[in-house]
mmCIF file of N, CA and C in Angstrom:
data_model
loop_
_atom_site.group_PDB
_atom_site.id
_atom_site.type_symbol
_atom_site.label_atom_id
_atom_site.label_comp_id
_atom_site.label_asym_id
_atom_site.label_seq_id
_atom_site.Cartn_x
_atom_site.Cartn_y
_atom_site.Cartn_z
ATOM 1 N N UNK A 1 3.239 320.947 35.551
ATOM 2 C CA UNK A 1 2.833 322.253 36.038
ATOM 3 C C UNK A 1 2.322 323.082 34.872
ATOM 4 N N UNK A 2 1.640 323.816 35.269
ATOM 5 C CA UNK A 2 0.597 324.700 34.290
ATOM 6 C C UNK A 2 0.921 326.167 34.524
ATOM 7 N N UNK A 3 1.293 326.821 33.246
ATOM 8 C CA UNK A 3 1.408 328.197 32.963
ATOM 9 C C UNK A 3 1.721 329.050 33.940
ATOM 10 N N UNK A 4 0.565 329.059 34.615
ATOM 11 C CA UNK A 4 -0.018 330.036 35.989
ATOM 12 C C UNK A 4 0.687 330.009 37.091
ATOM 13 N N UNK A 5 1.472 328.310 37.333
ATOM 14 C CA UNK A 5 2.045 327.595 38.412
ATOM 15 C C UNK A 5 3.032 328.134 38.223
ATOM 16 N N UNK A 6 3.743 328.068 37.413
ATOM 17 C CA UNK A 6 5.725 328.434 36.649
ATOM 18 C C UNK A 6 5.353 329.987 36.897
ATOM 19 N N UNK A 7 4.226 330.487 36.788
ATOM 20 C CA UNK A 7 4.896 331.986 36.487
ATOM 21 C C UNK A 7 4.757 332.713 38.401
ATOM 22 N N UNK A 8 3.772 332.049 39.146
ATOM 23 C CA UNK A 8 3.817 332.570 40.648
ATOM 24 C C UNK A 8 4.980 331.682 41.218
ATOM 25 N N UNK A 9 5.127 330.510 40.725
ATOM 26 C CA UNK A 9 6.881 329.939 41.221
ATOM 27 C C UNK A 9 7.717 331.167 40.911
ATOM 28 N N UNK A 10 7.942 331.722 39.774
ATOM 29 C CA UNK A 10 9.050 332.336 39.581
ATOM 30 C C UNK A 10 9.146 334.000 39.955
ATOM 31 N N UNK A 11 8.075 334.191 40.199
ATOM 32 C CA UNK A 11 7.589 335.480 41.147
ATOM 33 C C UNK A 11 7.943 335.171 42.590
ATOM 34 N N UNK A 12 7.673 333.961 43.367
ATOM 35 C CA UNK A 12 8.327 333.900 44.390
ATOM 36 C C UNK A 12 9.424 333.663 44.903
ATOM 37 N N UNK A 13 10.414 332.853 43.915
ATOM 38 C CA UNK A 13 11.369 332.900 43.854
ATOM 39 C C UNK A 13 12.263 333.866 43.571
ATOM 40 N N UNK A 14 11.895 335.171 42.865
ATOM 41 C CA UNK A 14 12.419 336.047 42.465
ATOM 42 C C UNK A 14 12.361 337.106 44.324
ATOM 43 N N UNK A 15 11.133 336.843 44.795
ATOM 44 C CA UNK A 15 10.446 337.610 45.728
ATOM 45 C C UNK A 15 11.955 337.410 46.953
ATOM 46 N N UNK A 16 11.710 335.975 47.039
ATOM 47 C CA UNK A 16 12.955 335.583 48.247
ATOM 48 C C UNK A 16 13.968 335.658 48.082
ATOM 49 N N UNK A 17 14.603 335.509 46.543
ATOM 50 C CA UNK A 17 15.517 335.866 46.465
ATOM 51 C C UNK A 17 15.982 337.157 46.865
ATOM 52 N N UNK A 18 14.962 338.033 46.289
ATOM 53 C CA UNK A 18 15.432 339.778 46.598
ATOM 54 C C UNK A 18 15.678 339.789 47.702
ATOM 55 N N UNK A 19 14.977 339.406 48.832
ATOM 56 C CA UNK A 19 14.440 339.620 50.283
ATOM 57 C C UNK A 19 16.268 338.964 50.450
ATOM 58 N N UNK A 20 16.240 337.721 50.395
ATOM 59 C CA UNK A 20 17.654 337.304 51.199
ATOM 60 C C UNK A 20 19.101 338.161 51.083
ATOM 61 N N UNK A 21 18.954 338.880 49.596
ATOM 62 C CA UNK A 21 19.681 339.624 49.110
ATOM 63 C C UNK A 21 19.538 341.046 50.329
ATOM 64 N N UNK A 22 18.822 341.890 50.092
ATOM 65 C CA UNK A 22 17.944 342.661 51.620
ATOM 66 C C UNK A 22 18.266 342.582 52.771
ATOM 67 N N UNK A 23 17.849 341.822 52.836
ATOM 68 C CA UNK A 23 18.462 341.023 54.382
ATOM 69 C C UNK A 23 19.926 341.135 54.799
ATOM 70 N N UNK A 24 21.067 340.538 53.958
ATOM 71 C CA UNK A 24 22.249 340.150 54.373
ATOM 72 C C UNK A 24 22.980 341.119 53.768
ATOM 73 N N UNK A 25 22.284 342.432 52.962
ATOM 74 C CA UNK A 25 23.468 343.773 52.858
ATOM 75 C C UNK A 25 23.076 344.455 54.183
ATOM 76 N N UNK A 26 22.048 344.680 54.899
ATOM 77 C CA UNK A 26 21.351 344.881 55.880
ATOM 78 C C UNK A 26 22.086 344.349 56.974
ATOM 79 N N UNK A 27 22.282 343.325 57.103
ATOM 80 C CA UNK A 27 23.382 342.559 58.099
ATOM 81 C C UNK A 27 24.509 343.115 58.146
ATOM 82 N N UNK A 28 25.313 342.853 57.109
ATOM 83 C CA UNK A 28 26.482 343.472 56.478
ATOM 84 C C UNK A 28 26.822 345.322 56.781
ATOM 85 N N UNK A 29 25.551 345.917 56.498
ATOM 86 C CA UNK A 29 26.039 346.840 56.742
ATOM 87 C C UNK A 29 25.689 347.104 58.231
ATOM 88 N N UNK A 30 24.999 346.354 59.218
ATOM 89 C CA UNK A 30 24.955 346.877 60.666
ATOM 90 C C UNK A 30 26.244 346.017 60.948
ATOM 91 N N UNK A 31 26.890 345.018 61.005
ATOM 92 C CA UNK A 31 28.087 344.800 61.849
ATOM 93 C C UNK A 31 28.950 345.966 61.369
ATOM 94 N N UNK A 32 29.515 346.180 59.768
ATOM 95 C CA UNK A 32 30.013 347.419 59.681
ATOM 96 C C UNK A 32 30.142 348.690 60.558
ATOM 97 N N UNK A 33 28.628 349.139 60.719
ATOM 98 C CA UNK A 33 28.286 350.159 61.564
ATOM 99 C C UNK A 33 29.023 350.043 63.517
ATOM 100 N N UNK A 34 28.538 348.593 63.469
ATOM 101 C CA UNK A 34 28.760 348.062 64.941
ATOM 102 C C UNK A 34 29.893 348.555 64.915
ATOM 103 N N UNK A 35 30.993 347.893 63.900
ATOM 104 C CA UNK A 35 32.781 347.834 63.923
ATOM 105 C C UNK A 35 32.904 348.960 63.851
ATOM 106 N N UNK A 36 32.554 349.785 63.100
ATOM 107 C CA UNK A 36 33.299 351.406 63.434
ATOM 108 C C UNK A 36 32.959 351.720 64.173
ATOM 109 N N UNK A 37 31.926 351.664 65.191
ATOM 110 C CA UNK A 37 31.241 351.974 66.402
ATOM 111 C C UNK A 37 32.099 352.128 67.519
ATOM 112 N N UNK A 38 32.432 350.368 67.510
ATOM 113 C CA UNK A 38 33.523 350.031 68.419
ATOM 114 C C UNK A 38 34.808 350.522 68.515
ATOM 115 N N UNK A 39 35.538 350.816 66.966
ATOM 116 C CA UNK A 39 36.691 351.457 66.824
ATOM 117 C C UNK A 39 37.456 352.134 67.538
ATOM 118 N N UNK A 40 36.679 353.068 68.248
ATOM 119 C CA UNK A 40 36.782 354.383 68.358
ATOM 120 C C UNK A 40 37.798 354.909 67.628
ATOM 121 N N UNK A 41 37.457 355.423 66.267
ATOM 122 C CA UNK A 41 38.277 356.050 65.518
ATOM 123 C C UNK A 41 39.678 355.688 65.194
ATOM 124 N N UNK A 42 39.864 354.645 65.048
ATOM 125 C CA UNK A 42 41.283 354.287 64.403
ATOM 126 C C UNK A 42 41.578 354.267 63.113
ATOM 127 N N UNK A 43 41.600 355.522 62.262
ATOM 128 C CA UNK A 43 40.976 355.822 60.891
ATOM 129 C C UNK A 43 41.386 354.184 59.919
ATOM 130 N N UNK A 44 42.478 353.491 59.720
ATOM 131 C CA UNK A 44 42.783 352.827 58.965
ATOM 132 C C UNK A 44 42.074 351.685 59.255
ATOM 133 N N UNK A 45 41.578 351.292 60.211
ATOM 134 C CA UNK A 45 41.126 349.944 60.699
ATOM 135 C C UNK A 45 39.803 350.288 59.946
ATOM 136 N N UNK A 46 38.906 351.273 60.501
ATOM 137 C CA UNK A 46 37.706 351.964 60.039
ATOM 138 C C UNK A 46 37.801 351.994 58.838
ATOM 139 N N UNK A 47 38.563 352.062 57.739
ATOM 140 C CA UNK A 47 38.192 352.275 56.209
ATOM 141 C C UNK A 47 38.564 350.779 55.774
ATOM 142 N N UNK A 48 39.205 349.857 56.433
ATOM 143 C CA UNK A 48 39.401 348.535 56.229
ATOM 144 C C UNK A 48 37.971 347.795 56.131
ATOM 145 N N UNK A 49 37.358 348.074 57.368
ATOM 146 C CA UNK A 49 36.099 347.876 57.377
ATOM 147 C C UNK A 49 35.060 348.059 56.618
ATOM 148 N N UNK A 50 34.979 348.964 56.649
ATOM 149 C CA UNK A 50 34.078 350.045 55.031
ATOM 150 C C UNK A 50 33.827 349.711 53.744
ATOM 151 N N UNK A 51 35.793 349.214 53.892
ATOM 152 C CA UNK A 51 35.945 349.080 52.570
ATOM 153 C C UNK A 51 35.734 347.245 52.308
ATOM 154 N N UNK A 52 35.456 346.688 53.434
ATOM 155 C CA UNK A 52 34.986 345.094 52.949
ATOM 156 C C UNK A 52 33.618 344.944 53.012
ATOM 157 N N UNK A 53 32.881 345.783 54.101
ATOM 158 C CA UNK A 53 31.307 346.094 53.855
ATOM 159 C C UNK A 53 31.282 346.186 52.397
ATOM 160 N N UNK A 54 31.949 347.387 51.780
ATOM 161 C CA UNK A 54 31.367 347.878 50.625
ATOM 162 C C UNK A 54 31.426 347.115 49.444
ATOM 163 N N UNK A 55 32.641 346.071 49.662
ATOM 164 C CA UNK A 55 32.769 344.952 48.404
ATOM 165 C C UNK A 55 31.720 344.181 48.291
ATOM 166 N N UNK A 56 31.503 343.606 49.931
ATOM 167 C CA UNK A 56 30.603 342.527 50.372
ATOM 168 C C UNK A 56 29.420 343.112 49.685
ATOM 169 N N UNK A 57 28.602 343.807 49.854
ATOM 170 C CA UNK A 57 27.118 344.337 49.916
ATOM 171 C C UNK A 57 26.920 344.290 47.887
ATOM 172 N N UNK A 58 28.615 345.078 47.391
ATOM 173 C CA UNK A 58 28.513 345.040 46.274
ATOM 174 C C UNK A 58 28.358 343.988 45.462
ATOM 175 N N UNK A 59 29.232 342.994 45.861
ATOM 176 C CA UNK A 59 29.331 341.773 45.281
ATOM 177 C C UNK A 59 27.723 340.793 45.158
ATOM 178 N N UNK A 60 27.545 340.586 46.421
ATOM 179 C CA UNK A 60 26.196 339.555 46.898
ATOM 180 C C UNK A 60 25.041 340.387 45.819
ATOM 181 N N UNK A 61 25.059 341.721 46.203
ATOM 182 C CA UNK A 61 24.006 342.018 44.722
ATOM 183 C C UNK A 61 24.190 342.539 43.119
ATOM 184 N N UNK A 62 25.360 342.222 42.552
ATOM 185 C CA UNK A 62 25.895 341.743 41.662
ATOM 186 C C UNK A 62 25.364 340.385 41.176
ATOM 187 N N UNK A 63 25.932 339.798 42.203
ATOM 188 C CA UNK A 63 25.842 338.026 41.759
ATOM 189 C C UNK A 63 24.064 338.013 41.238
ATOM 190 N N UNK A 64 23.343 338.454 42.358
ATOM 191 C CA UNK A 64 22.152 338.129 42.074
ATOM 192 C C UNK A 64 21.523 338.492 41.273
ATOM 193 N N UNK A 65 21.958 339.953 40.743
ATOM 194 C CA UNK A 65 21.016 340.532 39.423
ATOM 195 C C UNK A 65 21.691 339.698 37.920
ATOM 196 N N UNK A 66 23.071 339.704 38.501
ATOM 197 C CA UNK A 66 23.438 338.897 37.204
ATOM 198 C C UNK A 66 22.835 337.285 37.024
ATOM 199 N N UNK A 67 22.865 336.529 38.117
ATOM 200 C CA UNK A 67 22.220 335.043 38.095
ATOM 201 C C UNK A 67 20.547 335.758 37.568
ATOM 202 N N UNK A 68 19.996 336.888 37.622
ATOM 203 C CA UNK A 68 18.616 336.759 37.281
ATOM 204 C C UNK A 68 18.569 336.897 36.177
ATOM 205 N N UNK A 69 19.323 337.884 35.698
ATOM 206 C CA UNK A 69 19.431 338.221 34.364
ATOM 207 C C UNK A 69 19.985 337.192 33.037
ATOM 208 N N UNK A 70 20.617 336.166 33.876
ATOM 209 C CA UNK A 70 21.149 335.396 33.036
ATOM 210 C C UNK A 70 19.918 334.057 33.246
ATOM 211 N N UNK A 71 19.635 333.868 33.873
ATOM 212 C CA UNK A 71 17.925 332.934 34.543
ATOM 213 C C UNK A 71 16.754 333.318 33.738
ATOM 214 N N UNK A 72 16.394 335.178 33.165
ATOM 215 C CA UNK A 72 15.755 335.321 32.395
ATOM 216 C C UNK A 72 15.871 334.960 31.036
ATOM 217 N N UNK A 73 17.142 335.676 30.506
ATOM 218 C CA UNK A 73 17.585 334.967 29.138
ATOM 219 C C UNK A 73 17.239 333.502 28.716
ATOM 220 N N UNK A 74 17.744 332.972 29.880
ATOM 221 C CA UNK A 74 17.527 331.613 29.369
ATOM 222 C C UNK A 74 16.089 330.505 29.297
ATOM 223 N N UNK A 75 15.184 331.786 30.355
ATOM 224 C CA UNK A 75 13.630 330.982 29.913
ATOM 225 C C UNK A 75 12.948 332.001 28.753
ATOM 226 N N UNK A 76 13.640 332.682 28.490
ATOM 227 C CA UNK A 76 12.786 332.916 27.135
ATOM 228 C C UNK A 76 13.559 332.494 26.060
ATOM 229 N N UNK A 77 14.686 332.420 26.027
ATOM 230 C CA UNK A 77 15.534 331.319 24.956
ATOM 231 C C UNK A 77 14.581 330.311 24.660
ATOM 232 N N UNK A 78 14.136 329.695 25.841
ATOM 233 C CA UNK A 78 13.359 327.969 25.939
ATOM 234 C C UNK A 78 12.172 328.284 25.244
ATOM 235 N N UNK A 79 11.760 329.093 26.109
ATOM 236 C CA UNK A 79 10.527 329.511 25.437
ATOM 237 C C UNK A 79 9.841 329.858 24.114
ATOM 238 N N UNK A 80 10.708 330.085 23.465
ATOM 239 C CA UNK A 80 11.050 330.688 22.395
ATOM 240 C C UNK A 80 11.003 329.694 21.444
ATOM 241 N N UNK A 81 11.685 328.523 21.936
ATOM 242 C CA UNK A 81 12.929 327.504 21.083
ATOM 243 C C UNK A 81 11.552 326.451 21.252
ATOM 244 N N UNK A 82 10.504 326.461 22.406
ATOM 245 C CA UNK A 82 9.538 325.667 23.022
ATOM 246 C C UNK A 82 8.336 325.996 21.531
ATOM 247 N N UNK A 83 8.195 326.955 21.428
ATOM 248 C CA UNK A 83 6.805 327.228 20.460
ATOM 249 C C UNK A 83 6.721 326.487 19.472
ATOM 250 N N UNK A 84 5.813 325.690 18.855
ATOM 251 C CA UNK A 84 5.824 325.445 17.351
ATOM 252 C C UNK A 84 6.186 326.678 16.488
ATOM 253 N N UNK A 85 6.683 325.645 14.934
ATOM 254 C CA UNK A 85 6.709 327.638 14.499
ATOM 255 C C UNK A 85 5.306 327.496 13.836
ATOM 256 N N UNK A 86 5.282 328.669 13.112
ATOM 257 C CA UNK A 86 4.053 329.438 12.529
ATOM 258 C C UNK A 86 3.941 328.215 11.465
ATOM 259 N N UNK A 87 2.571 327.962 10.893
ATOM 260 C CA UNK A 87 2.404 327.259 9.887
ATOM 261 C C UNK A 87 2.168 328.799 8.889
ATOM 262 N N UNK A 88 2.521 328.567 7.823
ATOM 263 C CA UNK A 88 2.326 329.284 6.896
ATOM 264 C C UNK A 88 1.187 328.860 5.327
ATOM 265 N N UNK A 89 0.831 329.976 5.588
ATOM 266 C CA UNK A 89 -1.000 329.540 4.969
ATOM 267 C C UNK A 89 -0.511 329.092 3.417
ATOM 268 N N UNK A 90 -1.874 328.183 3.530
ATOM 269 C CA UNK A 90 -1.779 328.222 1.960
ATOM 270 C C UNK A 90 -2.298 328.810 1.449
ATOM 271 N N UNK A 91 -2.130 329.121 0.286
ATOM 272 C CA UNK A 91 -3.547 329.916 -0.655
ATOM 273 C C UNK A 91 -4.267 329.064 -1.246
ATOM 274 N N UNK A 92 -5.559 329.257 -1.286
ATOM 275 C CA UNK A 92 -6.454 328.331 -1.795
ATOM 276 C C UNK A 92 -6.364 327.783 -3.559
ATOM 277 N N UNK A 93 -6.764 326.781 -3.887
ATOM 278 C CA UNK A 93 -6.692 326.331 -5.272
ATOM 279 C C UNK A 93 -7.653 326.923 -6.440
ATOM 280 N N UNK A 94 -7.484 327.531 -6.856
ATOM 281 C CA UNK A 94 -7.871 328.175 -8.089
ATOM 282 C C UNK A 94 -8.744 327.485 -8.794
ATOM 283 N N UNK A 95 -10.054 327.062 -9.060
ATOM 284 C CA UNK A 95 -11.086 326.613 -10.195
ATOM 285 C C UNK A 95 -11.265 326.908 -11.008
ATOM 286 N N UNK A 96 -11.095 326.655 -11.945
ATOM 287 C CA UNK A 96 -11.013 326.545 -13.742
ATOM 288 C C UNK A 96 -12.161 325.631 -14.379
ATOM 289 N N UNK A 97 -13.476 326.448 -14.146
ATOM 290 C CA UNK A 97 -14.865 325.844 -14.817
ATOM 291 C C UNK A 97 -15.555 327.071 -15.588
#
């Protein structure tokens, strides 16, 4: 794969990832909504709820910024570690005529 290929792979992968992330706090927080809905006000049950929405939603996008962040590090580590190094010039030879 070529340059161009790796870098719209990892744009789309980044893309779906977000989206699935999106998606399932989105989920998360409408059954939430549903469950207190249904409740009708039973304050402790209701903050039980809330309060596992709020881990849930927290957690799932946690994980993911940290798996990206730690996914970035490590292709520019490569990348990095990938380059030739610099040749370092010579200076030309001096003539003595």
């Amino acid at each position: 794969m070529n340059r161009d290929q790796d870098i719209q792979l990892e744009k789309e992968r980044a893309r779906y990832g977000l989206l699935a992330v999106v998606v399932s706090n989105l989920a998360i927080a409408a059954v939430a909504v549903f469950g207190v809905w249904r409740l009708d006000g039973n304050e402790s049950v209701i903050i039980g709820v809330l309060t596992a929405a709020f881990t849930a939603v927290s957690s799932m996008t946690t994980a993911y910024l940290g798996i990206k962040a730690v996914s970035n590090t490590a292709k520019s580590i490569a990348a990095a570690t990938a380059q030739p190094p610099a040749e370092t010039p010579v200076p030309p030879t001096q003539r003595t005529s």
